Amino acid sequence: MSLRYLASRLTQGIIVLWIAFTLSFFLLYLLPGDPVITMLGAGGELQNFDPAEVERLRSEFNLDQPLPVQYLLALVAVLRLDFGTSIQTGTPVTEAIASSLPSTIGLAAVALVIALVTGAAIAIGATLTRRPWLRDALAALPGLGVALPTFWVGLMLLQVFSFRFPIFPAIGTGTPTAVILPAVTLAIPLSAIIAQILFRALQNAWIQPYVTTYTASGYSRLRLLLRQALPVAVLPALTMSGVLFGQVLAGSVVVENVFSRQGLGRLAQTAVTGQDIPLVQGIVLFAAAVFVLVNLATDLIYPVLDPRLKAATRNVPADATRTDHEGVRA
Amino acid sequence: MSLAMELQKNGQAETFGEDVRTEGIGASTPDQKGGNDRQGGNRARGLLRIRGGRLGIIEILALAALALAVLAAFWPTLLTGVDPLTGDPVNRLLPPSLDHIFGTDHLGRDVFSRTVHGSAQTLSASLAAVAIGVISGVVIGLIAGFFTGVLDAIFMRIVDVLQAIPGLLLSMAVITALGFGTINVALAVGVAAIPSFARLTRAEVIRWRSAEFVRAARADGLSTLSVLARHILPQVRGPIGALVALEFGSAVLAVSALSFLGFGAPPPQPEWGLLVSEGRDFLAAAWWMTTFPGLVVAAVVLAANRISHVVNSEKEFR
Amino acid sequence: MTLTDFLAWPAAGAGTELLDKPGVDTPSVDEPSVDEPSVDEPSVDKPGVDKAASPIATTAHTSIPAPVLEVSGLSVTYPREATSAISDVSLSIAPGGTVAIVGESGSGKSTTAAALTGLLPTGTVVHASTHSYLGEDLVGAKPRTWQRIRGTGIAYVPQDAGAGLNPVRTIASGLAETLTVNGYARPRIGSRVAEVLDAVGLDAAEHGRRYPCELSGGQRQRVLIANAIAADPALIIADEPTSALDATVQKQVLDVLSELVAGSSTGLLLITHDLGVAKERAEDLIVMRNGRIVEAGRTQSIIASPSREYTRALLTAAPYLGGGRLRPSTEAAVDGAPNEATATDAEVVLRATDIVRDFGGPHPAVKRLGVELTAGRTVGIVGESGSGKTTTARILLGAERPDAGTIELHDRELSTYGAKGLGRRIRYVHQDSSAALDPNYTVEKILTEPLRGHMISTKKDRPTRVRDLLDSVALDESLLGRTPRELSGGQRQRLAIARAIAVEPEVLILDEPVSALDVQVQAQILQLLVDLQQRLGLAYLFISHDLAVIEQIADQVLVMKDGLVVESGDTATVLRESSHPYTRTLLDAVPRFDSTAVTRTAVTRTATRPAIRLATSTGADHA
């Protein structure tokens, strides 16, 4: 892996973050009229604003400055990781995000573990089984998983496992068992996505000629799957990890609402409800940064795992550069 | 044809439970199999390809579910004569019965009627969202794919950004800017749907732009625009159609999730997400208030995904 | 250690269980498929393939070594297919013997290979009256049985479509795993990997740590062979092991296989579409067509005197060296050379001088190339993959700009014509006709498009013109409403040619136009091209990897290697008297028939040509 590759990936990520900032800036601060009125309006008193308060907010957000100056001031502030302060609580946005993060990370970690295990089990089971009905049933599960509304699944689980059979607490973050139901709720769409991607990748690997080669060399089905198909199939699945993390963040908004948990999702919801523009922008940029970082990590790991990419970036022995496409005959 | 290829063909058919694909594999399309090819071609051109030669019962169910949802959205009175907004305090929290097949809510309103009437809001918002996504996404994708260079780079970086933010968060940001309400929710969900359409269109255009038959069409004297309209767009149509169905399902989920979170229409209105949300406080007392509207959402999404799958496999078949 | 030593069998664990159960030669438990009556009763003169006899009982105690594999009455029906893919196939492979199955695509040869390795998809109905491997009955064998026999007993060499080896495993680790699977103890694995790689001419230290993508096609094919022989199999089934390879590499790989088998007791079943390969490598030959055996017996005798019409037709169509250029079919009866006199003073249409194109690879893609195309004449370019022949085609077509050099069309610089002007004068026919035709268009639309695009004839006259065009490539009007997918490969290529000539061009650039086609169809298309050239006075640039094809069509030939023209001149002279080492290597790599066979077929070639053409004029390329 060359330094140039690393640098180009890094630059791309930074450009994405910069555009994300620019877009969110223009969307939130410029689009629908006066953001100060919007923010105050959400506070409750719709009619009479205190003109002094309006002016104070105006200058706090530099809205009294010309547009390019506003933008540059905001950009410089963001570069110093200063996303402003929350309108509702007055705490700095970075602080608000940081304090809500641990709870969401805990939830996401449990959910990801559940999702990886069930997702992989479904995909591998569906590929491995010789029984058509079982394969069809397993292959249909992910489709079901992505179609169920998360908020509804959470409520159904609550209804059954907290009210009908009080096994788990209905709300809160107090006991360790309290994380189970929300994590399962969050894990259902995640595992469905993992199962879908992995199953498709395994199917694709399974019909490759090399599987025939090794089948004919006496390999068992299980060995073929685990040692030959899976190492190839996890590669495309890996590229989806950025999307997966985004899914976790989006899911946490709904799940934390349903189970009345504190966390980033909850923070996002209250920010939108209160039209807390700095907080919303901070969360959006945070999500974009997570996505960029995860993708960057994937990009760096990928060539290590896939020799085909490595070969493409490094010098290949001269005799291997020839292709044989011209002589292909039926 | 090598054994590997033959196995691949039959293996594929086997694993996906679909017809044995007789499609030739590129250059090696066998002459002797001409008859089979022909058969496949005819089937692909049929209105709806039916898997394995059997009548696809699941597809018919999916179509029926969607038809019912559309019926509920446009002519709700055909399905229920009960008013969704006026409650009957005597009949509060009644479990499902023949009079109220989905039961009644805490104000004595008929949940079935509210679900039927709610489909108009939810489905039209979802349709509008998909329309926004398709139109902007396809235009961006066509431009980016066909006119490479600066335009492509700019458009695709913007699409990258839209994709970097989770759909629900992106929609929530748009709602923060625009305010609450069904129309704004539709707009917000539509914006979040743009990247997938843009990416697919661009990828397909790029794929077909360098196809051998497109080169041949240029040699045949066709202008750039004619090539785009006559040879490339027909290829792109199928995959986009499949994505429309898929994104419609996602839009229904997103719209109802946003309305569940309270960003949609205000309370007396029946919206699917809102109905589920209203039932939250009565989980222990009235399970039907959350269960049935949620099931309806799931059914519509499942049906849309199934249709997408059918359209998609028809595309692959082609 | 010689090759023979480590191929000796039976290997440990293989074929040791002689399940000599009486009465097991009743058909498999599967419902027998529709047993079609045999239309073309095969003439089988092979001993020991008597369907009625129980081969286990009879052959086990005779002095002749028992066959490695014995099959009779084998039929296979794929799931959800009405007709069987193969039926009533019988064959027997002796230890150390080589049997070749030859057939065109769709003949069922690959299905046969799959059935013999137990690699058919689940749900396939297999039926056989005898199927025994070293005496072990395999009729209705369980997956577990197959798994035990594969590798140590029956090994399989697939055609490397670039993906025959796991892309993320190194060569050595892949081979090591195959050995582990087949019961080799860990300490022995390392040395065994080195042995088998050595046996196929690769170096364990150098190639073992590489990934498949870091090897050339020929090297990958060798690794596939190494993988097959790793566990000392009693039988190797090689399915088109060299079809994707250049002729010179093909010869090397086949040599490796032949050496491995020669003198050992390992049997080899070679599946190929190439009669020449079968003739050179196999003692016994089986000719298949439409899932049935047409003819089986000693290779020599079949080649010398085929008893079946189909075999004779295959032999006739098979390209071979020494047949000379094809003549227009209308001249078949007329004696004398094709219009040599008119050809020599025909004007030069396209002239390229000192063309250079460099993509920045190890060597320029095209280096100082010069070529002159003359009306009514053909220039052939022959070379292996990477030789620069396709780049040359694209440059002459105007699709690619050369870095240096001039190209003139009628003494005018090519670039001054404009894309549309060039598109009318120089036309291109691609190897892969299914990629070159819009799958959504009907035949009529495909042929109308160039007429409209180049504003040829009035809207009213176009339907007539389209029909004339179809007629000139011997396609029937009834095909007008079909889409490309509903045509056979040969019909599609005819359609592509019709589209090319629709605008009355001067130059046709044909890039491997017949290499994706079966030999018989290939012969018909070549004849069509020759006839069209004579009628329309077209200048052809014909690109091929196949010297035999070049000989049939080209007046002049350029031999290219690594972007450089190493030899050029009159085709007959170059092919007969070439002294250039590279041309000689190419010539040597072409599988050859006996001189007797050549003369036989040379006579039949001219005689049967018009008949074949007439047969296809109804639109069917099915021979």
CSV table of C-alpha atoms in Angstrom, one decimal, chain B residues 90-278:
chain,number,residue,atom,x,y,z
B,90,VAL,CA,-68.6,4.5,25.3
B,91,ASN,CA,-66.7,2.2,23.0
B,92,ARG,CA,-63.2,3.1,24.2
B,93,LEU,CA,-60.4,0.5,24.0
B,94,LEU,CA,-62.5,-2.3,22.6
B,95,PRO,CA,-60.6,-5.3,21.4
B,96,PRO,CA,-61.0,-6.5,17.8
B,97,SER,CA,-64.4,-7.7,17.0
B,98,LEU,CA,-66.7,-8.0,13.9
B,99,ASP,CA,-67.8,-4.4,14.4
B,100,HIS,CA,-64.3,-3.1,14.8
B,101,ILE,CA,-61.9,-5.5,13.2
B,102,PHE,CA,-58.8,-3.6,14.4
B,103,GLY,CA,-60.5,-2.6,17.7
B,104,THR,CA,-61.0,0.9,19.0
B,105,ASP,CA,-58.6,3.4,20.5
B,106,HIS,CA,-58.6,5.4,23.8
B,107,LEU,CA,-61.1,7.9,22.4
B,108,GLY,CA,-63.3,5.2,21.0
B,109,ARG,CA,-62.3,5.8,17.3
B,110,ASP,CA,-62.2,2.8,15.0
B,111,VAL,CA,-58.6,1.7,14.4
B,112,PHE,CA,-59.3,0.1,11.1
B,113,SER,CA,-60.9,3.2,9.8
B,114,ARG,CA,-58.0,5.3,11.0
B,115,THR,CA,-55.6,2.9,9.4
B,116,VAL,CA,-57.5,3.0,6.1
B,117,HIS,CA,-57.7,6.7,6.1
B,118,GLY,CA,-54.1,7.0,7.2
B,119,SER,CA,-52.9,5.3,4.1
B,120,ALA,CA,-53.7,8.4,2.0
B,121,GLN,CA,-51.3,10.5,4.0
B,122,THR,CA,-48.5,7.9,4.4
B,123,LEU,CA,-48.7,6.5,0.8
B,124,SER,CA,-48.9,9.9,-1.0
B,125,ALA,CA,-46.0,11.2,1.1
B,126,SER,CA,-44.0,8.0,0.2
B,127,LEU,CA,-44.9,8.3,-3.5
B,128,ALA,CA,-44.0,12.0,-3.5
B,129,ALA,CA,-40.7,11.1,-1.8
B,130,VAL,CA,-39.9,8.5,-4.4
B,131,ALA,CA,-40.8,10.8,-7.2
B,132,ILE,CA,-38.4,13.5,-5.9
B,133,GLY,CA,-35.7,10.8,-5.5
B,134,VAL,CA,-36.2,9.4,-9.0
B,135,ILE,CA,-36.4,12.6,-10.9
B,136,SER,CA,-33.4,14.3,-9.2
B,137,GLY,CA,-31.4,11.1,-8.9
B,138,VAL,CA,-31.8,10.1,-12.5
B,139,VAL,CA,-31.1,13.5,-13.9
B,140,ILE,CA,-28.0,13.8,-11.8
B,141,GLY,CA,-26.9,10.2,-12.7
B,142,LEU,CA,-27.5,10.8,-16.4
B,143,ILE,CA,-25.5,14.0,-16.5
B,144,ALA,CA,-22.7,12.6,-14.3
B,145,GLY,CA,-22.5,9.3,-16.2
B,146,PHE,CA,-22.7,10.7,-19.7
B,147,PHE,CA,-20.6,13.9,-19.4
B,148,THR,CA,-17.6,12.8,-17.4
B,149,GLY,CA,-15.2,15.2,-16.0
B,150,VAL,CA,-15.9,18.2,-13.8
B,151,LEU,CA,-19.7,17.8,-13.7
B,152,ASP,CA,-19.3,14.2,-12.8
B,153,ALA,CA,-16.9,15.0,-10.0
B,154,ILE,CA,-19.0,17.7,-8.5
B,155,PHE,CA,-22.3,15.8,-8.7
B,156,MET,CA,-20.8,12.6,-7.3
B,157,ARG,CA,-19.1,14.3,-4.4
B,158,ILE,CA,-22.4,15.8,-3.4
B,159,VAL,CA,-24.0,12.4,-3.7
B,160,ASP,CA,-21.2,11.0,-1.6
B,161,VAL,CA,-22.1,13.5,1.1
B,162,LEU,CA,-25.8,12.7,0.9
B,163,GLN,CA,-24.9,9.0,1.3
B,164,ALA,CA,-22.5,9.7,4.2
B,165,ILE,CA,-25.3,10.9,6.4
B,166,PRO,CA,-27.8,8.2,7.4
B,167,GLY,CA,-31.1,8.6,5.6
B,168,LEU,CA,-33.2,9.2,8.7
B,169,LEU,CA,-30.7,11.8,10.1
B,170,LEU,CA,-30.6,13.6,6.7
B,171,SER,CA,-34.4,13.7,6.6
B,172,MET,CA,-34.4,15.0,10.1
B,173,ALA,CA,-32.0,17.8,9.2
B,174,VAL,CA,-34.2,18.8,6.3
B,175,ILE,CA,-37.2,18.8,8.6
B,176,THR,CA,-35.4,21.0,11.0
B,177,ALA,CA,-34.9,23.5,8.2
B,178,LEU,CA,-38.4,23.2,6.7
B,179,GLY,CA,-40.6,22.6,9.7
B,180,PHE,CA,-42.9,19.7,10.5
B,181,GLY,CA,-45.8,18.4,8.4
B,182,THR,CA,-46.5,15.6,5.9
B,183,ILE,CA,-45.3,17.6,2.9
B,184,ASN,CA,-42.0,18.4,4.5
B,185,VAL,CA,-41.6,14.8,5.6
B,186,ALA,CA,-42.1,13.7,2.0
B,187,LEU,CA,-39.5,16.2,0.8
B,188,ALA,CA,-37.1,15.2,3.4
B,189,VAL,CA,-37.4,11.5,2.6
B,190,GLY,CA,-37.1,12.3,-1.1
B,191,VAL,CA,-33.8,14.1,-0.6
B,192,ALA,CA,-32.5,11.1,1.3
B,193,ALA,CA,-33.5,8.8,-1.7
B,194,ILE,CA,-31.6,10.8,-4.2
B,195,PRO,CA,-28.1,9.2,-3.8
B,196,SER,CA,-29.2,5.7,-4.5
B,197,PHE,CA,-31.0,6.7,-7.8
B,198,ALA,CA,-28.1,8.9,-8.8
B,199,ARG,CA,-25.5,6.2,-8.2
B,200,LEU,CA,-27.5,3.5,-10.0
B,201,THR,CA,-28.2,5.6,-13.0
B,202,ARG,CA,-24.6,6.8,-13.3
B,203,ALA,CA,-23.3,3.2,-12.9
B,204,GLU,CA,-25.7,1.9,-15.6
B,205,VAL,CA,-25.0,4.7,-18.0
B,206,ILE,CA,-21.2,4.2,-17.7
B,207,ARG,CA,-21.7,0.5,-18.1
B,208,TRP,CA,-23.7,0.8,-21.3
B,209,ARG,CA,-21.9,3.8,-22.7
B,210,SER,CA,-18.9,1.7,-23.6
B,211,ALA,CA,-20.9,-1.3,-24.6
B,212,GLU,CA,-20.0,-2.7,-28.0
B,213,PHE,CA,-23.5,-2.2,-29.4
B,214,VAL,CA,-23.4,1.5,-28.3
B,215,ARG,CA,-20.2,1.9,-30.2
B,216,ALA,CA,-21.8,0.3,-33.2
B,217,ALA,CA,-24.7,2.7,-33.0
B,218,ARG,CA,-22.3,5.6,-33.2
B,219,ALA,CA,-20.7,4.1,-36.2
B,220,ASP,CA,-24.3,3.7,-37.6
B,221,GLY,CA,-24.3,7.5,-37.7
B,222,LEU,CA,-26.4,8.3,-34.6
B,223,SER,CA,-25.9,11.5,-32.7
B,224,THR,CA,-24.9,11.4,-29.0
B,225,LEU,CA,-28.4,12.3,-27.9
B,226,SER,CA,-30.0,9.6,-30.1
B,227,VAL,CA,-27.6,7.0,-28.7
B,228,LEU,CA,-28.5,8.1,-25.2
B,229,ALA,CA,-32.2,8.0,-25.9
B,230,ARG,CA,-32.4,5.0,-28.1
B,231,HIS,CA,-29.8,2.6,-26.8
B,232,ILE,CA,-28.8,3.6,-23.2
B,233,LEU,CA,-32.1,4.7,-21.6
B,234,PRO,CA,-33.9,1.5,-22.5
B,235,GLN,CA,-31.2,-0.4,-20.7
B,236,VAL,CA,-31.3,1.8,-17.6
B,237,ARG,CA,-35.1,1.7,-17.3
B,238,GLY,CA,-35.3,-1.8,-15.9
B,239,PRO,CA,-32.9,-1.4,-13.0
B,240,ILE,CA,-34.4,1.9,-12.1
B,241,GLY,CA,-37.9,0.4,-12.0
B,242,ALA,CA,-36.7,-2.2,-9.6
B,243,LEU,CA,-35.1,0.5,-7.4
B,244,VAL,CA,-38.3,2.5,-7.5
B,245,ALA,CA,-40.3,-0.3,-5.9
B,246,LEU,CA,-37.5,-0.9,-3.4
B,247,GLU,CA,-37.2,2.7,-2.5
B,248,PHE,CA,-41.0,3.0,-2.2
B,249,GLY,CA,-40.9,0.4,0.6
B,250,SER,CA,-38.1,2.3,2.3
B,251,ALA,CA,-40.0,5.5,1.9
B,252,VAL,CA,-43.1,4.1,3.6
B,253,LEU,CA,-40.8,3.0,6.5
B,254,ALA,CA,-39.1,6.4,6.7
B,255,VAL,CA,-42.3,8.4,6.5
B,256,SER,CA,-44.0,6.4,9.2
B,257,ALA,CA,-40.9,6.4,11.4
B,258,LEU,CA,-40.7,10.2,11.1
B,259,SER,CA,-44.4,10.5,11.9
B,260,PHE,CA,-43.9,8.1,14.8
B,261,LEU,CA,-41.3,10.5,16.1
B,262,GLY,CA,-43.8,13.3,15.9
B,263,PHE,CA,-42.4,15.2,12.8
B,264,GLY,CA,-45.4,14.5,10.6
B,265,ALA,CA,-49.0,15.6,10.7
B,266,PRO,CA,-50.3,16.8,14.0
B,267,PRO,CA,-52.2,14.3,16.2
B,268,PRO,CA,-55.9,14.1,15.2
B,269,GLN,CA,-54.8,13.2,11.7
B,270,PRO,CA,-54.4,9.5,11.1
B,271,GLU,CA,-51.0,8.7,9.8
B,272,TRP,CA,-49.6,5.1,10.1
B,273,GLY,CA,-46.6,6.1,12.3
B,274,LEU,CA,-48.7,8.3,14.4
B,275,LEU,CA,-51.3,5.6,15.0
B,276,VAL,CA,-48.5,3.3,16.3
B,277,SER,CA,-47.2,6.1,18.5
B,278,GLU,CA,-50.7,6.8,19.9
